[in-house]
Short mmCIF file of C-alpha atoms and ligand atoms in Angstrom, two decimals:
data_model
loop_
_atom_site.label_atom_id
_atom_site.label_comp_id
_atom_site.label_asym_id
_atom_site.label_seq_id
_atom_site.Cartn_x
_atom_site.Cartn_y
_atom_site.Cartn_z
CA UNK A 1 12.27 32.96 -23.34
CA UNK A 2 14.05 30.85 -20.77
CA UNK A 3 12.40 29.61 -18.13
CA UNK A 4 14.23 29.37 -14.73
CA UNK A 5 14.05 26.18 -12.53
CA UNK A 6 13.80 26.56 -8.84
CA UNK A 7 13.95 22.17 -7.46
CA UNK A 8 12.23 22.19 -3.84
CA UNK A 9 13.58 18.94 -2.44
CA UNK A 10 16.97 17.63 -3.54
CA UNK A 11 16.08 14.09 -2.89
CA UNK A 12 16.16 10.73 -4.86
CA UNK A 13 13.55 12.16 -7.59
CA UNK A 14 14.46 15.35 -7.86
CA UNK A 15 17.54 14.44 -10.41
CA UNK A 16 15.05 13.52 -12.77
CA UNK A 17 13.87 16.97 -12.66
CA UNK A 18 17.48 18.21 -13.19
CA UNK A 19 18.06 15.63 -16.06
CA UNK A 20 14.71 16.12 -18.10
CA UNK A 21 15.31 20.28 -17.75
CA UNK A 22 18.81 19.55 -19.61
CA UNK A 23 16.74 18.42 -22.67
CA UNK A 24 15.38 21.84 -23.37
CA UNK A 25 18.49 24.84 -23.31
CA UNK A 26 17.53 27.90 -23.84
CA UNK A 27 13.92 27.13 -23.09
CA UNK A 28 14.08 25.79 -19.38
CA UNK A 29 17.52 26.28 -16.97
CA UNK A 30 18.13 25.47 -13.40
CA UNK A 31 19.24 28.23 -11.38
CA UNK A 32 18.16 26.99 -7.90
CA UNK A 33 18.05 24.18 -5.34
CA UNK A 34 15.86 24.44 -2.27
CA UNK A 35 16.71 21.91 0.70
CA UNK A 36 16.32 22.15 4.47
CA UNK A 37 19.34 20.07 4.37
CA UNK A 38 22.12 22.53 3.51
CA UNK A 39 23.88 19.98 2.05
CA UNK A 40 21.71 18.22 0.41
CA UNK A 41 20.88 21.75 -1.85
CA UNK A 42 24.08 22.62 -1.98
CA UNK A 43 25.66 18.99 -3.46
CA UNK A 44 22.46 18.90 -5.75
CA UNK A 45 23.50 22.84 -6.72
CA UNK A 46 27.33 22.32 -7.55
CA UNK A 47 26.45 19.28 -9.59
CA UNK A 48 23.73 21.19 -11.87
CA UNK A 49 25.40 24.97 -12.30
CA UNK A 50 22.62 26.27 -10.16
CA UNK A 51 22.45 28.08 -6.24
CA UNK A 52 21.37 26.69 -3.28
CA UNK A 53 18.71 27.47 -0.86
CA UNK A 54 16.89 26.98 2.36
CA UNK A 55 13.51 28.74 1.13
CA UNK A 56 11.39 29.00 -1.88
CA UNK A 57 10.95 32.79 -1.20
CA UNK A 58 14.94 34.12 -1.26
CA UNK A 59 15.40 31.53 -3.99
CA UNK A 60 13.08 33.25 -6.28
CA UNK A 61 14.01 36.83 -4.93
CA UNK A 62 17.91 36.08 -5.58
CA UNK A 63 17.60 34.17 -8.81
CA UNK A 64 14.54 35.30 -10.99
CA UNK A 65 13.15 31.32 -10.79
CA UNK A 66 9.83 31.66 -12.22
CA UNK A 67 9.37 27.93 -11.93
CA UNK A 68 9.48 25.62 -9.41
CA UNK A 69 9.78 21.76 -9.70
CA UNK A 70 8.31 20.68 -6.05
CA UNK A 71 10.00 17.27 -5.18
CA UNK A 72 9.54 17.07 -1.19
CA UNK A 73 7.62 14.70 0.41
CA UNK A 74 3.85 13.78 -0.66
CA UNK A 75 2.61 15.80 2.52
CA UNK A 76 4.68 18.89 1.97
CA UNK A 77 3.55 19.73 -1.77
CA UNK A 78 0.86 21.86 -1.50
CA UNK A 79 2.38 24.15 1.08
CA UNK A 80 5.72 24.52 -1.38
CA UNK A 81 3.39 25.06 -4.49
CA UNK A 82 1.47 27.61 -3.09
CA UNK A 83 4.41 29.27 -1.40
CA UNK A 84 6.18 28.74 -4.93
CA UNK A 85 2.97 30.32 -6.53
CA UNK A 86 2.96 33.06 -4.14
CA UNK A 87 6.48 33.93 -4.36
CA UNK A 88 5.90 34.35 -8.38
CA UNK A 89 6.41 30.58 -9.91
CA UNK A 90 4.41 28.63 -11.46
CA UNK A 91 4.84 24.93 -10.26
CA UNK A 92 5.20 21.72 -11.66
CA UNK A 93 4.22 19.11 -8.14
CA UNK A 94 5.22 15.42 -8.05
CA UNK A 95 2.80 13.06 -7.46
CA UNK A 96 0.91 13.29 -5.85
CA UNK A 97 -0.33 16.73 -6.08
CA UNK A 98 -0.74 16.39 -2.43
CA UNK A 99 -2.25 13.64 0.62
CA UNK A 100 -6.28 14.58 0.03
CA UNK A 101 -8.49 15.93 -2.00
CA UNK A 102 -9.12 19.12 0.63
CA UNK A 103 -5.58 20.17 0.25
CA UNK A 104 -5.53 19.91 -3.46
CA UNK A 105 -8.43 22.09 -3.43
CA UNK A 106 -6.59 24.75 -1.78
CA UNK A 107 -3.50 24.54 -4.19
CA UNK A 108 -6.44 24.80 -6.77
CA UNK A 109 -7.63 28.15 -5.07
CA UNK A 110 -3.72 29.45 -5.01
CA UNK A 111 -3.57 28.61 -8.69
CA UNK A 112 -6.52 30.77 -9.11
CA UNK A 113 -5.81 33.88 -6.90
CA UNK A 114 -2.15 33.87 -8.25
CA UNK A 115 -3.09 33.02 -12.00
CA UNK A 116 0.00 30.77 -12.34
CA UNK A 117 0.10 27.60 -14.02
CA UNK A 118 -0.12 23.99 -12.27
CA UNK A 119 1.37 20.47 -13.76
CA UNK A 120 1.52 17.67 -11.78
CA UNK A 121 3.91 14.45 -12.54
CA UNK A 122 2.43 11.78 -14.11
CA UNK A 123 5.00 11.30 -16.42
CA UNK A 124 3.05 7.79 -17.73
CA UNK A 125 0.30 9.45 -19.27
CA UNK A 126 2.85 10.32 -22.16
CA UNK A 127 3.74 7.07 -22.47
CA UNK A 128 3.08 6.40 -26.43
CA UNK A 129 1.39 2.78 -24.98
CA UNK A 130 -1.05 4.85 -22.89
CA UNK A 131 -1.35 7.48 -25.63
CA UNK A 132 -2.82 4.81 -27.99
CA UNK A 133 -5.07 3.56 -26.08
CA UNK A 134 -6.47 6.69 -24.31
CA UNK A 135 -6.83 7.96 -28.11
CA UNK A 136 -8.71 4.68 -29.01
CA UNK A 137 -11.56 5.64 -26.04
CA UNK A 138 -11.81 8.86 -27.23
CA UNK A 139 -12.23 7.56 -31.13
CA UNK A 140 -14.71 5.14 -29.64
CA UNK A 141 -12.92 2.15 -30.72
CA UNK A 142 -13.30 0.07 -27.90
CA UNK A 143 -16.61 0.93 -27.61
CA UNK A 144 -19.12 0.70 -24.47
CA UNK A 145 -16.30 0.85 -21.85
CA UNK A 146 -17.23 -2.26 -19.30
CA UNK A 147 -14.18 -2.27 -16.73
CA UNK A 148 -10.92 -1.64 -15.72
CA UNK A 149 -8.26 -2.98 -13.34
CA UNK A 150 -5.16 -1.68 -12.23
CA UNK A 151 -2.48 -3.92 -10.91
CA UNK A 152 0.56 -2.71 -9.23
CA UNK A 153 2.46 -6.23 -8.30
CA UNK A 154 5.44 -4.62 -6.80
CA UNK A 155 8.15 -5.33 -4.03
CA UNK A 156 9.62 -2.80 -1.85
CA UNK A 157 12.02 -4.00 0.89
CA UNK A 158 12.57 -3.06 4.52
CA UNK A 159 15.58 -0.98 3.48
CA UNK A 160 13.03 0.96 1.30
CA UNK A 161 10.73 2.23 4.41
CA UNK A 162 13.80 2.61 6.42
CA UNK A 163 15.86 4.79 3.84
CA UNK A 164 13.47 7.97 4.92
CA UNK A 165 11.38 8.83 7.85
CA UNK A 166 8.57 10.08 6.00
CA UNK A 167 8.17 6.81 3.88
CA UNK A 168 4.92 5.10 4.29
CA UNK A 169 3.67 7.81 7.14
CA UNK A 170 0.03 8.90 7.23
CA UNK A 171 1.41 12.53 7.91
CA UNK A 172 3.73 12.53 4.97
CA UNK A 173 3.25 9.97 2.29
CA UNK A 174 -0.25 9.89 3.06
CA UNK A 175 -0.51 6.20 2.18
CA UNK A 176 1.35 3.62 1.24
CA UNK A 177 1.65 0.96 -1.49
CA UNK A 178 -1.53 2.51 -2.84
CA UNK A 179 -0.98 6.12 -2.11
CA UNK A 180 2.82 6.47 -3.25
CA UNK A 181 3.40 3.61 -5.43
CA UNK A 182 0.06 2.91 -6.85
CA UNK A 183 -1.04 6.36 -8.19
CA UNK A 184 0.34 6.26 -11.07
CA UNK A 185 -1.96 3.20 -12.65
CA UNK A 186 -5.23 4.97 -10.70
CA UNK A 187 -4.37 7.84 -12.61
CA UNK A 188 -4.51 6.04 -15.74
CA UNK A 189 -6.87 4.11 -14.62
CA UNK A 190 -9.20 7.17 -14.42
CA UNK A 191 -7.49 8.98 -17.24
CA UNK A 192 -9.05 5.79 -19.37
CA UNK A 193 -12.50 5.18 -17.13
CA UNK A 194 -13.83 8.83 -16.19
CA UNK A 195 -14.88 10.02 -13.12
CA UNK A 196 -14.78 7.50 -10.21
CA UNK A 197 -17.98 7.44 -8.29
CA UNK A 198 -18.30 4.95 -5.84
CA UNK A 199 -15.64 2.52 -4.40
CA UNK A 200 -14.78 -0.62 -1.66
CA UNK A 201 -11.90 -1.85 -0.50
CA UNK A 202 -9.19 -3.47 1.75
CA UNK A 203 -6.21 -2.77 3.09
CA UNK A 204 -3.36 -4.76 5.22
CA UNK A 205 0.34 -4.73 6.02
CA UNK A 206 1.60 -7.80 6.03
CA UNK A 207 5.44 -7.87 4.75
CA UNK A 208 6.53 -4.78 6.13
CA UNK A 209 7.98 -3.92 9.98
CA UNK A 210 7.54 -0.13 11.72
CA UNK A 211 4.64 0.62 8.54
CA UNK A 212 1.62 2.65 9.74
CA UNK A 213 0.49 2.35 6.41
CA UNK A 214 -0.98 -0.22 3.98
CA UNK A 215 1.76 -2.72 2.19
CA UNK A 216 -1.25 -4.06 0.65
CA UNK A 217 -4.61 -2.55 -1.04
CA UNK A 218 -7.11 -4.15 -2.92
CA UNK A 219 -10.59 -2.24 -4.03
CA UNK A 220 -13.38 -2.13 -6.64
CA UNK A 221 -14.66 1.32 -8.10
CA UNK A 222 -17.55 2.46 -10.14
CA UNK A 223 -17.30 4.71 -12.58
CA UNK A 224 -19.88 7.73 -13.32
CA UNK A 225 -20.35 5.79 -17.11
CA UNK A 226 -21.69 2.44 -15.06
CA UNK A 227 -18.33 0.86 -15.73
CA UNK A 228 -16.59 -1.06 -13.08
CA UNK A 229 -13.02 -1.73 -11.96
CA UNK A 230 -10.60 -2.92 -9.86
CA UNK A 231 -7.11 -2.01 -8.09
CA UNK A 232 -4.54 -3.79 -6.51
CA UNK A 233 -1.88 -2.24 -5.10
CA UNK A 234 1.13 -4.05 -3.40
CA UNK A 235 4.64 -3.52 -2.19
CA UNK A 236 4.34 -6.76 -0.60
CA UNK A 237 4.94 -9.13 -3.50
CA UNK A 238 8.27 -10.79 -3.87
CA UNK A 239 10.30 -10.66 -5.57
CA UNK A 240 8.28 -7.73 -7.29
CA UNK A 241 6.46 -8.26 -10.52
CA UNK A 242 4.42 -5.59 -13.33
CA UNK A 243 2.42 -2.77 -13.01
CA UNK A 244 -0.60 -3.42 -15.63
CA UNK A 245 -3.30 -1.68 -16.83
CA UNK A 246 -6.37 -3.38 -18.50
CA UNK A 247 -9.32 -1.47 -20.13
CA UNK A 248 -11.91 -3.64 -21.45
CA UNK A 249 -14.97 -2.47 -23.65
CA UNK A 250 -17.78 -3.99 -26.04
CA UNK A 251 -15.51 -3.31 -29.06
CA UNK A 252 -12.06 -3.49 -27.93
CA UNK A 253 -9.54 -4.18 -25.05
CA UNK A 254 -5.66 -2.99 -24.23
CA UNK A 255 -3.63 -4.08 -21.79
CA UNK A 256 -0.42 -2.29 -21.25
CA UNK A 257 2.28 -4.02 -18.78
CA UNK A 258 5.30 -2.03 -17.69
CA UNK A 259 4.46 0.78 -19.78
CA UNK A 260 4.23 -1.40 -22.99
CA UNK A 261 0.89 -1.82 -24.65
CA UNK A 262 1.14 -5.49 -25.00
CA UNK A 263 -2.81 -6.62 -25.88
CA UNK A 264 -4.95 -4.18 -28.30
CA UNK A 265 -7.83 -4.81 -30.03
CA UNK A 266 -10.22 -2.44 -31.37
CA UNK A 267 -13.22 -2.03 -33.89
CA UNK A 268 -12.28 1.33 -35.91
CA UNK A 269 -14.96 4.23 -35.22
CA UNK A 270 -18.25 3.26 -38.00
CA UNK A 271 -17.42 -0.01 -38.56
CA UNK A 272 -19.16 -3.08 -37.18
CA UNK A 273 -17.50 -5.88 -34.44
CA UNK A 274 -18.08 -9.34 -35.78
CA UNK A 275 -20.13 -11.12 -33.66
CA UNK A 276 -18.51 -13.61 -31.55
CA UNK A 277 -20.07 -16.75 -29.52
CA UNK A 278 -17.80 -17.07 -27.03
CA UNK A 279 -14.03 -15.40 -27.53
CA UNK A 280 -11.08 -16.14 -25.87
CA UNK A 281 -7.42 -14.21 -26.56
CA UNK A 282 -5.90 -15.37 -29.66
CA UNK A 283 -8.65 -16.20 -31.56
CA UNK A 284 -9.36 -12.25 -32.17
CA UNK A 285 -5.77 -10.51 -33.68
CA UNK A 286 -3.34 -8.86 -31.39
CA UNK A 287 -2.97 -5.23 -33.13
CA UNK A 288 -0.75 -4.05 -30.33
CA UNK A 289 2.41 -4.32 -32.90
CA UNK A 290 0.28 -2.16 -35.22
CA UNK A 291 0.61 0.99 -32.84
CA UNK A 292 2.73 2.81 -31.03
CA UNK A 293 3.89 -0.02 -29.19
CA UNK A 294 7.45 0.32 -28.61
CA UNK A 295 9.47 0.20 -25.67
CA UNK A 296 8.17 2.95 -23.27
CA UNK A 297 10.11 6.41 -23.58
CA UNK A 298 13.51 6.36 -22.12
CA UNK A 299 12.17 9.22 -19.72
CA UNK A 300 8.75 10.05 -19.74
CA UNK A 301 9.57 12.83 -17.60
CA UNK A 302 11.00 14.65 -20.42
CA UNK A 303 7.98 14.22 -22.24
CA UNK A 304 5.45 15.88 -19.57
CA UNK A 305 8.04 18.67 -19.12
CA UNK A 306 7.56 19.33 -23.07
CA UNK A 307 3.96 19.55 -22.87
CA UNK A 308 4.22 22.05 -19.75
CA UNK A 309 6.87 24.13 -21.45
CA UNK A 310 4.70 24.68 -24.28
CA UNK A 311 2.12 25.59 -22.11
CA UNK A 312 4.32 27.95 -20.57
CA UNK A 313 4.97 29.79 -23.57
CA UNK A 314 1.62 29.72 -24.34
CA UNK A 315 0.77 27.05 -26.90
CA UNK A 316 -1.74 24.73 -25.49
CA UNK A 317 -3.22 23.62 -21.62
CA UNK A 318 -1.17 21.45 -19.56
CA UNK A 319 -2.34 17.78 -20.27
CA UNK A 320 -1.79 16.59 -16.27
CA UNK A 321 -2.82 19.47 -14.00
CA UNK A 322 -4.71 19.48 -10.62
CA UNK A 323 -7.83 18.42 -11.31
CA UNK A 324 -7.18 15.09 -12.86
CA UNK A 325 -4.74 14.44 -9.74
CA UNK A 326 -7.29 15.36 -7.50
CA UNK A 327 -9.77 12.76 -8.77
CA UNK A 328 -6.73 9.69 -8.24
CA UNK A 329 -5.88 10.98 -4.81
CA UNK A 330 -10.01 11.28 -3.71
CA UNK A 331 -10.31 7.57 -5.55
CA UNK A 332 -7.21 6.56 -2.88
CA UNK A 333 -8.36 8.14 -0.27
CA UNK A 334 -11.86 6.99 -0.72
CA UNK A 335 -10.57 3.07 -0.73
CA UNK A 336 -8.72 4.17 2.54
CA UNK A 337 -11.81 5.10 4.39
CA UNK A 338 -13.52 2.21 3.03
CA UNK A 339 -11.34 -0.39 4.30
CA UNK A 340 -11.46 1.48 7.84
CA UNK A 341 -14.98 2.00 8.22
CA UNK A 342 -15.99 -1.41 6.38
CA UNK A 343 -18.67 0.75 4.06
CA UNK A 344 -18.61 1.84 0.43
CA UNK A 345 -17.31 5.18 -0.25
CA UNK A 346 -19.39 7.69 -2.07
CA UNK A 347 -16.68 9.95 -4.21
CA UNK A 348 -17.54 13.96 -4.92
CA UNK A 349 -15.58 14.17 -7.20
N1 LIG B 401 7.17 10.39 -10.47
C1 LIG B 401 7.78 9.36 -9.91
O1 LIG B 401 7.93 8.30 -10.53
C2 LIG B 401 8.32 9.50 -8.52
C3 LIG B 401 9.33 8.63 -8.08
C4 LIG B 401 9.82 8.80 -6.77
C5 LIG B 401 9.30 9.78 -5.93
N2 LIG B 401 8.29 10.57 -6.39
C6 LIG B 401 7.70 11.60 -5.49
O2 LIG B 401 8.67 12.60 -5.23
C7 LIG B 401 8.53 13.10 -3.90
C8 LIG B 401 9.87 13.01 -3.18
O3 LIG B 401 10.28 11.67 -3.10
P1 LIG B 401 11.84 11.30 -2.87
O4 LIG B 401 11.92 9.83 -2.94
O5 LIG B 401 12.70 12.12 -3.76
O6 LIG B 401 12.03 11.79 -1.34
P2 LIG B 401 13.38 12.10 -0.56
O7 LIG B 401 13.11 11.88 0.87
O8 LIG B 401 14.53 11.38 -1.19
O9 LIG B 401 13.61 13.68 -0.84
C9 LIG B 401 12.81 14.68 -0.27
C10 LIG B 401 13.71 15.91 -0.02
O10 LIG B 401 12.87 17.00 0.37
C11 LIG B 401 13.56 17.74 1.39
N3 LIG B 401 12.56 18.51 2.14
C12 LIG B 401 11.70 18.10 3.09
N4 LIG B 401 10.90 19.12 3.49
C13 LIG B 401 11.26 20.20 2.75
C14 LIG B 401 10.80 21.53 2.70
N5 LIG B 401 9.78 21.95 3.47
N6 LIG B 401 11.41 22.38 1.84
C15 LIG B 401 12.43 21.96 1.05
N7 LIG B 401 12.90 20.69 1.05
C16 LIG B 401 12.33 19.83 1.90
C17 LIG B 401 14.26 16.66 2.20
O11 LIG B 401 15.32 17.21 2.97
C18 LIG B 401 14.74 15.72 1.08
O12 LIG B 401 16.02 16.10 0.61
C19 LIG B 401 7.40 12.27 -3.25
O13 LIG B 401 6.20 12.99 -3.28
C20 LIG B 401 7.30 11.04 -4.14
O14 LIG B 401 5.95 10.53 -4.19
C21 LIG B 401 7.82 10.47 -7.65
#
């Protein structure tokens, strides 16, 4: 069966969306483009083979779509998804799923009442780097996990919050360097830690003119296992450095910088760590050339859309759905109220 692509949101992401479908024909097809901007659907349309649209709703009645790819801004994604889900679709949602917690609940609740199927992009987690190590927790090779820290050292310019009106808005990005850019290492972050329970933090904007949001976010979490961690988040560091991961434990530690797993070391499930006075990097081998360790897939994307065909046809769960979104975003949002209110943050969930 062929599954037919509706995009919502012919923006600068949403040709991802077009490219990765190409990798599967006859399984997954475009057939339409939904835009406010006329033009904007209908350039995004003529360039892809597929029809352009102002609304979800005649898109699926005129084409068949049974899938929609939502790529609008942050603020606008559970709306599409659950008008996509009502109008028949199932949905695959960029990420974030949505701006809080709340309003990922109610896609959640849409999801249930319509009994469609939910992914949302986090096209990292299939990542072969984060794939190793995420298998080596699971294996218990790292052992007693003890902490975590998620680094995102990047540089955005002025140009960058200029070049849409929504960028770096409460209403519509619902964040900024932490919400939009830095979700992607929280959500490995937690994908590798479990459930985030408590968390501090601060926030600033610094580098950045006309930004109601952070540039800047720093915070420190603890996780429901009694392991601790930290994030920084930053669009305010020139000239723009790594986004890095580091999971630490009593038998093991990876570190994975720009999607490459550059630092492993584990103790294989059953067998003993030597014991070591006081170790320092290098005297302990680096097994990270022993794994999967190569450069990070050429598009991840394609990867995630795999895994949510297959669920589609029926083989499997979708790895990245709502719920493990929904835990990032209440993490983000939890460091946001933090920093305002000057108090730690209890998380629900
Ligand atoms: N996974 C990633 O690595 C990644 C990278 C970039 C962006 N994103 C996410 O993708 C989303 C879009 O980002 P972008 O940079 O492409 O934004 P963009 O501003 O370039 O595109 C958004 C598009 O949505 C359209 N739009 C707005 N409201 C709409 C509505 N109600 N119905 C239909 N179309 C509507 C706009 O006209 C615009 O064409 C954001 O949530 C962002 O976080 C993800």
């Amino acid at each position: 069966m062929t599954f037919r692509f509706a995009i919502i949101g012919a923006g600068v992401i949403s040709s991802s969306h077009a490219e990765a479908l190409q990798s599967f024909p006859g399984q997954a097809e475009l057939a339409a483009v939904v835009d406010l901007n006329p033009d904007r659907a209908r350039s995004m349309a003529e360039r892809y083979g597929a029809k352009a649209f102002g609304d979800i709703e005649t898109a699926v009645a005129a084409t068949g779509a049974n899938v929609a790819a939502v790529c609008t801004p942050t603020g606008l994604h559970g709306d599409a998804a659950v008008r996509a889900m009502e109008a028949g679709a199932h949905v695959m949602i960029e990420k974030p799923a949505d701006i809080t917690a709340d309003r990922i609940d109610r896609v959640i609740a849409a999801r249930q009442r319509t009994g469609k199927l939910v992914a949302v992009v986090s096209q990292h987690r299939f990542d072969p780097a984060t794939e190793t190590v995420i298998d080596a927790i699971r294996a218990g090779e790292l052992g007693r996990l003890t902490s975590g820290t998620a680094n995102i050292d990047w540089w955005r310019g002025q140009t960058y919050y200029d070049s849409g009106a929504w960028r770096g808005t409460w209403e519509f990005d619902g964040g900024g360097a932490l919400m939009n850019q830095g979700v992607h290492t929280v959500d490995l972050l937690v994908a590798a830690m479990g459930r985030p329970v408590e968390v501090v933090g601060f926030t600033a904007t610094l580098a950045h003119e006309r930004l109601e949001t952070e540039d800047v976010a720093v915070g420190a979490v603890r996780f429901d296992s009694g392991a601790v961690g930290t994030i920084h988040a930053s669009t305010a560091v020139y000239p723009g450095l790594t986004a890095r991961l580091q999971i630490h434990g009593d038998k093991g530690s990876a570190v994975i910088e720009n999607d490459r797993l550059v630092f492993f070391h584990r103790t294989p499930a059953g067998a003993d760590r030597p014991e070591v006075f006081m170790g320092v990097q290098g005297q302990s081998p680096n097994q990270a050339d022993e794994h999967r360790s190569g450069a990070a897939q050429p598009a991840a994307l394609v990867h995630q859309y795999r895994d949510f065909l297959a669920a589609l046809g029926g083989e499997g769960t979708v790895r990245v759905g709502l719920e493990d979104n929904r835990q990032a975003v209440a993490l983000i949002t939890g460091l946001y109220e933090a920093a305002r209110t000057g108090r730690p943050v209890r998380l629900d969930a």
